[in-house]
Coordinates of C-alpha atoms in Angstrom, one line a residue:
Chain Y
M295 CA -14.5 22.1 -47.9
K296 CA -17.3 21.7 -45.3
K297 CA -18.8 19.1 -47.4
A298 CA -15.6 17.1 -47.7
L299 CA -15.2 17.2 -44.0
F300 CA -18.7 16.0 -43.5
Q301 CA -18.1 13.1 -45.9
I302 CA -15.0 12.0 -44.1
F303 CA -17.0 12.2 -40.9
V304 CA -19.8 10.0 -42.3
I305 CA -17.5 7.5 -43.9
S306 CA -15.4 7.2 -40.8
S307 CA -18.4 6.8 -38.6
I308 CA -19.8 4.0 -40.8
F309 CA -16.4 2.4 -40.9
S310 CA -16.0 2.5 -37.1
L311 CA -19.5 1.1 -36.7
L312 CA -18.6 -1.8 -39.0
V313 CA -15.2 -2.4 -37.3
A314 CA -16.1 -1.9 -33.7
P315 CA -17.9 -5.2 -33.1
C316 CA -14.9 -7.1 -34.5
F317 CA -12.7 -5.7 -31.8
G318 CA -13.7 -6.6 -28.3
E319 CA -15.5 -9.8 -29.3
A320 CA -14.0 -11.5 -26.3
L321 CA -14.3 -8.3 -24.3
Q322 CA -18.1 -8.4 -24.4
D323 CA -18.2 -10.8 -21.5
F324 CA -17.0 -7.9 -19.4
E325 CA -20.2 -6.0 -20.2
G326 CA -22.1 -4.8 -17.1
Q327 CA -19.3 -5.9 -14.8
E328 CA -17.6 -3.7 -12.3
G329 CA -14.8 -4.1 -9.8
T330 CA -11.0 -4.5 -9.6
I331 CA -8.6 -7.1 -10.8
K332 CA -5.2 -7.0 -9.0
I333 CA -2.3 -8.5 -10.8
A334 CA 1.4 -8.9 -9.6
G335 CA 4.5 -11.0 -10.1
G336 CA 6.5 -12.0 -13.2
T337 CA 8.0 -9.0 -14.9
A338 CA 8.1 -10.7 -18.3
H339 CA 4.3 -10.7 -18.3
I340 CA 3.9 -7.0 -17.7
S341 CA 3.7 -5.8 -21.3
V342 CA 0.9 -8.2 -22.1
M343 CA -0.9 -7.6 -18.8
K344 CA -0.8 -3.8 -19.4
E345 CA -2.2 -4.1 -22.9
A346 CA -5.0 -6.4 -21.9
A347 CA -5.8 -4.0 -19.0
K348 CA -5.9 -1.1 -21.4
Q349 CA -8.3 -2.8 -23.7
I350 CA -10.6 -3.7 -20.9
M351 CA -10.5 -0.4 -19.1
T352 CA -10.9 1.8 -22.1
R353 CA -14.1 0.0 -22.9
Y354 CA -15.5 -0.6 -19.5
K355 CA -15.0 2.3 -17.2
D356 CA -16.3 0.5 -14.1
I357 CA -13.5 -2.1 -14.2
V358 CA -10.1 -1.3 -12.8
V359 CA -7.1 -3.6 -13.5
T360 CA -3.9 -2.9 -11.7
V361 CA -0.6 -4.5 -12.8
A362 CA 2.5 -4.7 -10.7
G363 CA 5.9 -6.5 -11.0
G364 CA 8.0 -7.9 -8.2
G365 CA 9.1 -11.2 -9.7
S366 CA 7.6 -14.7 -10.1
G367 CA 8.3 -15.6 -6.4
L368 CA 6.4 -12.6 -5.3
G369 CA 3.5 -13.2 -7.7
I370 CA 3.0 -16.7 -6.3
K371 CA 3.3 -15.6 -2.7
Q372 CA 0.9 -12.7 -3.1
V373 CA -1.8 -14.7 -4.9
G374 CA -1.4 -17.5 -2.4
E375 CA -2.0 -15.1 0.5
G376 CA -5.0 -13.4 -1.3
L377 CA -3.2 -10.1 -1.7
V378 CA -3.8 -10.1 -5.5
D379 CA -6.3 -11.9 -7.7
I380 CA -3.7 -13.1 -10.3
G381 CA -0.1 -13.9 -9.5
N382 CA 2.1 -14.2 -12.6
S383 CA 5.2 -16.4 -12.8
G384 CA 7.8 -17.0 -15.5
R385 CA 8.4 -20.5 -14.2
K386 CA 6.0 -23.3 -13.3
P387 CA 5.1 -23.0 -9.6
K388 CA 6.9 -25.6 -7.5
P389 CA 4.8 -28.6 -6.3
E390 CA 4.9 -27.4 -2.7
E391 CA 3.7 -24.0 -3.7
I392 CA 0.8 -25.5 -5.7
E393 CA 0.0 -27.7 -2.7
K394 CA 0.3 -25.0 -0.1
Y395 CA -1.7 -22.3 -1.9
K396 CA -4.1 -24.5 -3.9
L397 CA -2.9 -22.8 -7.0
K398 CA -4.5 -23.1 -10.4
M399 CA -2.1 -22.5 -13.2
F400 CA -2.9 -21.0 -16.6
K401 CA -0.1 -21.1 -19.1
W402 CA -1.0 -18.7 -21.9
A403 CA 2.3 -18.2 -23.7
I404 CA 5.8 -19.5 -24.2
D405 CA 8.8 -17.3 -23.9
G406 CA 12.5 -17.8 -24.3
V407 CA 15.3 -16.5 -22.1
G408 CA 18.2 -15.1 -24.1
V409 CA 21.6 -13.8 -23.3
V410 CA 22.1 -10.1 -24.3
V411 CA 24.9 -7.7 -24.6
N412 CA 25.2 -4.1 -25.6
P413 CA 24.8 -3.5 -29.3
A414 CA 28.2 -2.0 -29.5
N415 CA 29.8 -5.3 -28.3
K416 CA 31.4 -7.3 -31.1
V417 CA 31.1 -10.6 -29.2
Q418 CA 27.6 -11.8 -30.2
S419 CA 28.1 -15.5 -30.3
L420 CA 29.2 -17.8 -27.4
T421 CA 29.4 -21.4 -26.6
K422 CA 27.6 -22.7 -23.6
N423 CA 30.9 -23.3 -21.8
Q424 CA 32.1 -19.8 -22.5
L425 CA 28.8 -18.5 -21.1
K426 CA 29.2 -20.6 -17.9
D427 CA 32.8 -19.3 -17.5
I428 CA 31.6 -15.7 -17.9
F429 CA 28.9 -16.0 -15.3
S430 CA 31.1 -17.8 -12.8
G431 CA 33.8 -15.2 -13.3
K432 CA 36.5 -17.5 -14.9
I433 CA 36.4 -15.4 -18.0
D434 CA 36.4 -11.8 -16.9
N435 CA 37.6 -9.8 -19.9
W436 CA 36.0 -9.3 -23.3
S437 CA 39.5 -9.4 -25.0
V438 CA 39.6 -13.2 -24.2
L439 CA 36.5 -13.6 -26.4
G440 CA 37.8 -11.3 -29.2
G441 CA 36.2 -8.1 -28.0
V442 CA 37.5 -4.9 -26.5
K443 CA 40.1 -5.0 -23.7
H444 CA 37.7 -4.2 -20.8
A445 CA 36.4 -6.1 -17.8
I446 CA 33.1 -7.9 -18.3
T447 CA 30.3 -6.7 -16.2
V448 CA 27.9 -9.6 -15.4
Y449 CA 24.3 -8.7 -14.6
T450 CA 21.9 -11.1 -12.9
R451 CA 18.5 -11.1 -11.3
D452 CA 17.4 -11.8 -7.7
E453 CA 16.3 -15.2 -6.5
A454 CA 12.6 -14.4 -6.8
S455 CA 13.0 -14.1 -10.6
G456 CA 11.5 -16.8 -12.8
T457 CA 13.7 -15.7 -15.6
R458 CA 16.8 -16.3 -13.4
A459 CA 15.5 -19.7 -12.3
V460 CA 15.0 -20.8 -15.9
F461 CA 18.3 -19.3 -17.1
W462 CA 20.3 -20.9 -14.2
K463 CA 18.8 -24.3 -14.8
K464 CA 18.8 -24.5 -18.6
A465 CA 21.7 -22.2 -19.7
L466 CA 24.1 -22.5 -16.8
D467 CA 23.2 -26.1 -15.8
K468 CA 23.0 -24.8 -12.2
E469 CA 26.6 -23.7 -12.0
N470 CA 27.7 -20.8 -9.9
I471 CA 27.0 -17.2 -10.6
S472 CA 29.9 -14.9 -9.5
T473 CA 29.4 -12.9 -6.3
K474 CA 30.6 -9.9 -8.2
A475 CA 27.6 -10.0 -10.5
L476 CA 25.4 -6.9 -10.3
F477 CA 21.7 -7.4 -9.5
V478 CA 18.8 -5.7 -11.2
P479 CA 15.2 -6.2 -10.1
S480 CA 13.2 -6.8 -13.3
N481 CA 13.4 -7.7 -17.0
G482 CA 12.9 -4.0 -17.9
A483 CA 15.7 -2.9 -15.5
M484 CA 18.0 -5.6 -17.1
K485 CA 17.3 -4.2 -20.5
T486 CA 18.0 -0.6 -19.4
A487 CA 21.2 -1.7 -17.7
I488 CA 22.6 -3.6 -20.7
A489 CA 21.6 -0.9 -23.1
N490 CA 23.5 1.7 -21.1
D491 CA 26.6 -0.4 -20.3
P492 CA 28.9 -1.3 -23.3
Y493 CA 30.7 -4.0 -21.3
A494 CA 27.6 -5.7 -19.9
I495 CA 26.2 -9.2 -20.3
G496 CA 22.9 -10.3 -18.9
Y497 CA 19.8 -12.3 -19.8
V498 CA 16.2 -11.2 -20.5
S499 CA 12.9 -12.6 -21.7
V500 CA 13.0 -13.0 -25.5
G501 CA 9.7 -11.0 -25.6
H502 CA 11.5 -8.1 -24.0
M503 CA 14.3 -7.9 -26.6
D504 CA 14.5 -4.9 -28.9
E505 CA 17.1 -2.9 -30.8
T506 CA 18.6 -1.4 -27.6
V507 CA 20.2 -4.7 -26.8
A508 CA 21.9 -7.4 -28.9
P509 CA 20.9 -11.1 -28.6
V510 CA 23.8 -13.5 -28.2
A511 CA 23.8 -16.7 -30.2
L512 CA 24.3 -19.7 -27.9
D513 CA 26.1 -22.6 -29.6
G514 CA 25.1 -21.0 -32.9
V515 CA 21.4 -20.5 -32.2
T516 CA 20.2 -17.0 -31.8
P517 CA 17.4 -16.4 -29.2
T518 CA 14.6 -15.2 -31.5
L519 CA 10.9 -15.8 -31.5
D520 CA 11.2 -18.2 -34.4
N521 CA 14.0 -20.2 -32.9
V522 CA 12.1 -20.6 -29.6
K523 CA 9.0 -21.6 -31.6
S524 CA 10.7 -24.2 -33.6
G525 CA 12.3 -25.6 -30.5
Q526 CA 15.9 -25.0 -31.8
Y527 CA 16.6 -22.6 -29.0
K528 CA 16.2 -24.6 -25.8
I529 CA 16.1 -22.1 -23.0
A530 CA 12.4 -21.5 -22.9
R531 CA 9.6 -21.5 -20.3
G532 CA 5.9 -21.0 -20.0
L533 CA 4.4 -17.8 -18.9
Y534 CA 1.9 -18.6 -16.2
S535 CA -1.0 -16.7 -14.6
N536 CA -1.9 -18.3 -11.3
T537 CA -5.0 -18.0 -9.2
K538 CA -5.8 -19.3 -5.7
S539 CA -8.2 -22.2 -6.4
D540 CA -10.5 -21.9 -9.4
P541 CA -10.9 -18.4 -10.6
S542 CA -14.4 -16.8 -10.7
G543 CA -16.0 -13.5 -11.5
L544 CA -13.8 -10.8 -13.1
T545 CA -10.6 -12.9 -12.6
L546 CA -12.1 -15.7 -14.6
L547 CA -13.1 -13.3 -17.3
F548 CA -9.6 -11.9 -17.4
I549 CA -8.0 -15.4 -17.7
N550 CA -10.5 -16.2 -20.5
Y551 CA -9.6 -13.0 -22.2
L552 CA -5.9 -14.0 -22.2
F553 CA -6.8 -17.3 -23.9
S554 CA -9.2 -15.6 -26.4
S555 CA -8.0 -15.0 -30.0
E556 CA -7.6 -11.4 -29.0
G557 CA -5.6 -12.0 -25.9
Q558 CA -3.4 -14.4 -27.7
K559 CA -2.8 -11.8 -30.4
I560 CA -1.6 -9.4 -27.8
A561 CA 0.8 -12.0 -26.5
L562 CA 2.1 -12.5 -30.1
E563 CA 2.5 -8.7 -30.6
K564 CA 4.5 -8.4 -27.4
G565 CA 7.0 -11.0 -28.6
F566 CA 5.7 -14.2 -27.1
I567 CA 4.5 -17.5 -28.5
P568 CA 0.8 -17.9 -28.0
V569 CA -0.3 -21.4 -26.8
K570 CA -3.3 -21.5 -29.1
Chain M
M1090 CA -17.0 19.5 33.7
S1091 CA -13.8 20.9 32.4
N1092 CA -12.0 18.9 34.9
T1093 CA -13.3 15.5 33.6
K1094 CA -12.6 16.7 30.1
E1095 CA -9.0 17.4 31.1
I1096 CA -8.6 14.0 32.7
I1097 CA -10.0 12.3 29.6
A1098 CA -7.8 14.3 27.3
R1099 CA -4.7 13.6 29.5
N1100 CA -5.5 9.8 29.5
V1101 CA -6.0 9.7 25.7
F1102 CA -2.8 11.4 25.1
F1103 CA -1.0 9.3 27.6
L1104 CA -2.4 6.2 25.9
S1105 CA -1.2 7.3 22.5
A1106 CA 2.2 8.0 23.9
I1107 CA 2.3 4.5 25.5
A1108 CA 1.0 2.9 22.3
S1109 CA 3.7 4.4 20.1
A1110 CA 6.5 3.4 22.6
V1111 CA 5.1 -0.1 22.8
M1112 CA 4.8 -0.4 19.0
I1113 CA 8.5 0.5 18.6
L1114 CA 9.5 -2.2 21.1
A1115 CA 7.0 -4.6 19.5
I1116 CA 8.7 -4.2 16.1
L1117 CA 12.0 -5.3 17.6
V1118 CA 10.4 -8.3 19.4
L1119 CA 8.5 -9.2 16.2
M1120 CA 11.7 -9.1 14.2
I1121 CA 13.5 -11.3 16.7
A1122 CA 10.6 -13.7 16.9
L1123 CA 10.3 -14.1 13.1
G1124 CA 14.0 -14.4 12.7
I1125 CA 14.2 -17.3 15.2
P1126 CA 14.1 -20.1 12.6
L1127 CA 17.1 -18.6 10.9
F1128 CA 19.0 -18.1 14.2
K1129 CA 18.3 -21.7 15.2
A1130 CA 19.1 -23.2 11.7
G1131 CA 22.8 -22.9 11.8
N1132 CA 25.8 -21.1 13.2
F1133 CA 24.4 -18.0 14.9
L1134 CA 27.6 -16.1 14.5
A1135 CA 27.7 -16.9 10.8
I1136 CA 24.5 -15.0 10.2
W1137 CA 26.3 -11.7 11.1
T1138 CA 29.7 -12.4 9.8
G1139 CA 29.4 -15.0 7.1
P1140 CA 28.9 -14.8 3.3
W1141 CA 25.6 -14.9 1.5
A1142 CA 25.1 -18.1 -0.7
P1143 CA 21.6 -19.3 -0.4
H1144 CA 22.0 -22.3 -2.7
K1145 CA 24.8 -23.6 -0.3
G1146 CA 22.7 -22.9 2.8
L1147 CA 24.7 -19.9 3.8
Y1148 CA 22.6 -16.9 4.9
G1149 CA 25.2 -14.5 6.2
I1150 CA 24.4 -10.8 6.0
W1151 CA 28.0 -9.5 6.6
P1152 CA 28.4 -8.4 2.9
M1153 CA 25.3 -6.3 3.3
I1154 CA 26.3 -4.8 6.7
S1155 CA 29.7 -4.0 5.2
G1156 CA 28.1 -2.5 2.0
T1157 CA 25.7 -0.4 4.1
L1158 CA 28.6 1.0 6.2
W1159 CA 30.8 1.7 3.2
I1160 CA 28.1 3.6 1.3
A1161 CA 26.7 5.5 4.3
L1162 CA 30.0 6.5 5.7
L1163 CA 31.3 7.6 2.3
A1164 CA 28.1 9.6 1.7
T1165 CA 28.4 11.3 5.0
A1166 CA 32.1 12.1 4.5
L1167 CA 31.4 13.6 1.0
C1168 CA 28.4 15.4 2.4
M1169 CA 30.2 17.1 5.3
P1170 CA 32.4 19.7 3.5
L1171 CA 29.5 20.5 1.1
S1172 CA 27.0 21.0 3.9
L1173 CA 29.2 22.8 6.3
G1174 CA 30.2 25.1 3.6
A1175 CA 26.7 25.7 2.5
S1176 CA 25.6 26.4 6.1
F1177 CA 28.4 28.8 6.7
V1178 CA 27.3 30.8 3.6
I1179 CA 23.7 30.7 4.6
T1180 CA 24.2 31.8 8.2
S1181 CA 26.9 34.4 7.9
L1182 CA 29.3 34.5 5.0
G1183 CA 26.8 35.2 2.1
G1184 CA 25.1 38.4 1.3
P1185 CA 21.3 38.7 2.1
R1186 CA 20.2 37.7 -1.4
L1187 CA 22.5 34.7 -1.7
R1188 CA 21.5 33.5 1.7
R1189 CA 17.8 33.7 0.8
M1190 CA 18.4 31.9 -2.5
L1191 CA 20.5 29.1 -1.0
G1192 CA 18.0 28.6 1.9
T1193 CA 15.1 28.3 -0.5
M1194 CA 17.0 25.9 -2.7
V1195 CA 18.0 23.6 0.2
R1196 CA 14.4 23.5 1.4
F1197 CA 13.3 22.7 -2.2
M1198 CA 15.8 19.9 -2.3
T1199 CA 14.1 18.1 0.6
G1200 CA 11.0 17.7 -1.6
I1201 CA 12.7 16.0 -4.5
P1202 CA 11.7 12.3 -4.6
T1203 CA 14.6 10.0 -4.1
V1204 CA 13.9 8.2 -7.4
I1205 CA 14.8 11.3 -9.4
Y1206 CA 18.3 11.3 -7.9
G1207 CA 18.5 7.6 -8.7
F1208 CA 17.6 8.2 -12.3
V1209 CA 20.0 11.1 -12.8
G1210 CA 22.6 8.9 -11.2
I1211 CA 22.0 5.9 -13.6
F1212 CA 22.0 7.9 -16.8
L1213 CA 24.6 10.6 -15.9
L1214 CA 26.9 9.5 -13.2
V1215 CA 27.2 5.7 -13.8
P1216 CA 28.6 6.1 -17.4
L1217 CA 30.9 8.9 -16.2
V1218 CA 32.3 6.8 -13.4
R1219 CA 32.6 3.7 -15.7
E1220 CA 34.4 5.5 -18.5
G1221 CA 36.2 8.1 -16.4
I1222 CA 37.4 6.1 -13.4
G1223 CA 36.8 2.5 -14.3
G1224 CA 35.0 -0.5 -12.8
P1225 CA 31.4 -1.4 -13.6
G1226 CA 30.1 2.0 -12.9
M1227 CA 27.5 0.8 -10.4
C1228 CA 29.6 0.9 -7.3
V1229 CA 30.1 2.2 -3.8
L1230 CA 31.5 5.5 -5.1
T1231 CA 28.6 6.3 -7.4
A1232 CA 25.9 5.4 -4.8
G1233 CA 27.9 7.4 -2.1
M1234 CA 28.1 10.5 -4.3
V1235 CA 24.4 10.6 -5.0
L1236 CA 23.5 9.7 -1.5
A1237 CA 25.7 12.6 -0.3
I1238 CA 23.5 15.0 -2.3
L1239 CA 20.4 13.3 -1.0
I1240 CA 21.3 13.7 2.7
S1241 CA 22.8 17.2 2.4
P1242 CA 19.6 19.1 3.1
T1243 CA 19.2 17.3 6.4
M1244 CA 22.7 18.2 7.4
I1245 CA 22.5 21.8 6.1
L1246 CA 19.2 22.6 7.7
F1247 CA 20.3 21.2 11.0
V1248 CA 23.7 22.8 11.1
T1249 CA 22.2 26.2 10.0
D1250 CA 19.6 26.0 12.8
S1251 CA 22.2 25.3 15.4
L1252 CA 24.4 28.1 14.2
L1253 CA 21.5 30.6 14.2
A1254 CA 20.6 29.4 17.7
V1255 CA 23.7 30.9 19.1
D1256 CA 22.8 33.9 21.3
L1257 CA 22.9 37.1 19.2
S1258 CA 24.5 39.1 22.0
Y1259 CA 27.7 37.1 21.7
V1260 CA 27.9 37.7 18.0
Q1261 CA 27.3 41.4 18.5
A1262 CA 29.8 41.6 21.3
A1263 CA 32.4 40.0 18.9
K1264 CA 31.4 42.5 16.2
A1265 CA 31.9 45.4 18.6
L1266 CA 35.4 44.1 19.3
G1267 CA 36.1 44.4 15.6
A1268 CA 35.8 40.7 14.6
N1269 CA 34.9 40.3 10.9
R1270 CA 32.4 37.8 9.5
V1271 CA 34.8 34.9 9.2
Q1272 CA 36.1 35.5 12.7
R1273 CA 32.7 35.8 14.2
L1274 CA 31.7 32.5 12.5
L1275 CA 34.8 30.5 13.5
Y1276 CA 35.5 31.8 17.0
V1277 CA 32.0 32.6 18.3
M1278 CA 29.3 30.7 16.4
V1279 CA 30.9 27.4 15.6
P1280 CA 32.4 26.6 19.0
R1281 CA 29.0 27.2 20.6
A1282 CA 27.1 25.1 18.0
T1283 CA 29.3 22.0 17.9
G1284 CA 26.7 19.8 19.7
G1285 CA 23.9 20.7 17.2
M1286 CA 26.3 20.4 14.3
A1287 CA 27.4 16.9 15.3
A1288 CA 23.7 16.0 15.8
G1289 CA 23.0 17.2 12.2
I1290 CA 25.9 15.1 10.9
I1291 CA 24.6 12.0 12.7
L1292 CA 21.1 12.5 11.6
A1293 CA 22.3 12.7 8.0
L1294 CA 24.3 9.5 8.6
G1295 CA 21.1 7.9 9.9
R1296 CA 19.3 8.9 6.8
A1297 CA 22.1 7.5 4.6
L1298 CA 22.0 4.2 6.5
G1299 CA 18.3 3.9 6.1
D1300 CA 18.0 4.9 2.4
T1301 CA 17.0 2.1 0.1
L1302 CA 16.5 3.3 -3.4
I1303 CA 19.8 5.0 -4.2
A1304 CA 21.9 2.0 -3.3
L1305 CA 19.4 -0.4 -5.0
M1306 CA 19.6 1.6 -8.2
L1307 CA 23.2 2.6 -8.2
A1308 CA 25.4 0.3 -6.1
G1309 CA 24.9 -2.8 -8.2
N1310 CA 23.7 -5.0 -5.4
A1311 CA 26.4 -7.6 -5.7
I1312 CA 26.6 -10.1 -2.8
Q1313 CA 30.2 -9.6 -1.9
A1314 CA 31.6 -7.3 0.8
P1315 CA 33.2 -4.4 -1.1
R1316 CA 36.9 -3.9 -0.6
A1317 CA 37.3 -0.8 -2.8
L1318 CA 35.3 2.3 -3.8
L1319 CA 34.9 1.0 -7.4
E1320 CA 33.4 -2.3 -6.4
P1321 CA 29.7 -3.0 -6.3
A1322 CA 27.9 -3.5 -3.0
R1323 CA 24.6 -4.3 -1.6
T1324 CA 23.1 -2.5 1.4
L1325 CA 20.9 -4.0 4.1
T1326 CA 17.9 -2.1 2.8
A1327 CA 18.4 -3.1 -0.8
H1328 CA 18.8 -6.7 0.4
V1329 CA 15.4 -6.5 2.1
A1330 CA 13.9 -5.1 -1.1
L1331 CA 15.4 -7.8 -3.3
V1332 CA 14.8 -10.8 -1.0
K1333 CA 11.3 -9.9 0.1
A1334 CA 9.9 -11.9 -2.8
A1335 CA 11.4 -15.2 -1.7
D1336 CA 9.2 -17.9 -0.3
F1337 CA 7.8 -17.0 3.2
D1338 CA 9.0 -20.1 4.9
S1339 CA 12.5 -20.1 3.4
L1340 CA 15.5 -19.2 5.5
E1341 CA 16.4 -16.8 2.8
F1342 CA 13.3 -14.8 3.5
R1343 CA 14.0 -14.9 7.2
S1344 CA 17.3 -13.1 6.7
I1345 CA 15.2 -10.0 6.2
F1346 CA 14.6 -9.9 9.9
A1347 CA 18.3 -10.2 10.7
C1348 CA 18.8 -7.2 8.4
G1349 CA 15.9 -5.4 10.2
I1350 CA 17.5 -6.0 13.6
V1351 CA 20.9 -4.5 12.4
L1352 CA 19.2 -1.5 10.9
Y1353 CA 17.2 -1.1 14.1
L1354 CA 20.4 -1.1 16.1
F1355 CA 22.0 1.5 13.7
A1356 CA 18.9 3.7 14.1
T1357 CA 18.9 3.4 17.8
T1358 CA 22.6 4.2 18.1
A1359 CA 22.1 7.3 15.9
T1360 CA 19.1 8.5 17.9
V1361 CA 20.9 8.1 21.2
A1362 CA 24.0 9.8 19.9
V1363 CA 21.9 12.8 18.7
R1364 CA 20.2 13.0 22.1
V1365 CA 23.5 13.1 23.9
M1366 CA 24.9 15.7 21.5
L1367 CA 21.9 18.0 21.9
R1368 CA 21.9 17.7 25.7
K1369 CA 25.5 18.8 25.6
R1370 CA 24.4 21.9 23.6
E1371 CA 21.9 22.9 26.3
V1372 CA 24.5 23.0 29.0
P1373 CA 25.6 26.7 29.4
T1374 CA 29.3 27.2 29.3

């Protein structure tokens, strides 16, 4: 018994020795570094940022990476004012923002924005015009669309949201969103709201979708990773990490890590399309 | 030696008193100054009474003022019977063990983080309201109910204190005349504690006006002025939390300061009201 345990121990040690260098290849640049990287902004980015932070922090105890949300607008503003090192945005920063804050943009993944409803909802396919009518309040009952007889609850995001900006421009063609729409402050909160409300409709980053919400096909195309990748699903955007002027030190290492094969793998695992 | 020390100490304390007073005024001045671009941009009146539609250039905060008043007043109204009842039990109607237990529980409630109430509200109350009463679930009613629980310790503790502050000799005199517990409470304690009780109610209202998280999580944050209890609403504080991320130079962002000024006025009114009520209590009758 003891011998068997010992053998397992030896084998697993050898195995981990063999495997360890393969992980963290891109992480090695962080060797001997210490300090803090502060990240804020886009809420679609958070899952990838957290995973990257975890990888770095478990290996290098002297580095601290903090990740916060707040929305794309906040990310751009905070990085521009030097409050954080990296400001994420789910939309391309506007020319005046780039000009004003001397932003350098790093687009490390592509993400779709998809319409979602509660999985219990039978209506899981809409035309673009129906979608516009729902969001503007012209269609206000699911029964009109072949669903249950109950008022539709429209959920939207605040103006700082990059997800909203992209959705409004590419899915609603900049048409009105009803003043009755409920507001939620992040992609995560949107998902929770839709998952808990059987009469809800909203929109989230494709990378955030899971079995708690049901994607809605738009003009016959379902918002999935593959459809975004092939270009069939048109409502897509880049995920940007922005820095004030050229990044240096730990911030540069972190950006490099996002573009390394490992960082790109994290992006893929979290449901986004890596750029490389 | 001790004299100079005393002078120094007095001056230091005096300075800190002045500093805190100046800071409070400075906040108001700062909010007005930062809000000037918005006040100059369009119709001044429309900022306070108009609708909110940033893409049309309308930055009115009336929907939020209205939402704040609906939710805070509803919360206070729901909280009053609960809190008055609880205070009556704690001060006179309950037995010694019940009183102690209730008192401890109320004090414990003050320590519960707001976000906990918010979460319970989202997962428990919102579906109940949606399925049981109707509407989207996230609405004035839901936020008001949870907020009522949140502000109840403030009201209970304040009302309890003012009831207990009634001179014991009056209560004993009433007892000697054969008044029972309920009579002592209603005819002796309550009439002499009205000022303090009103102050407690206003303080709780002030807390409801200033709370951010409950409304942000439970009221739905829609940008229309609510006309019914089952409609969603956005409070001034939630509006600040949602708009703070907009571009610094945008008029949208400047609307935060208009909200700030209104909240400031609400808070000032509540404070002054409490002062007046408490002064009334001190006057012997």
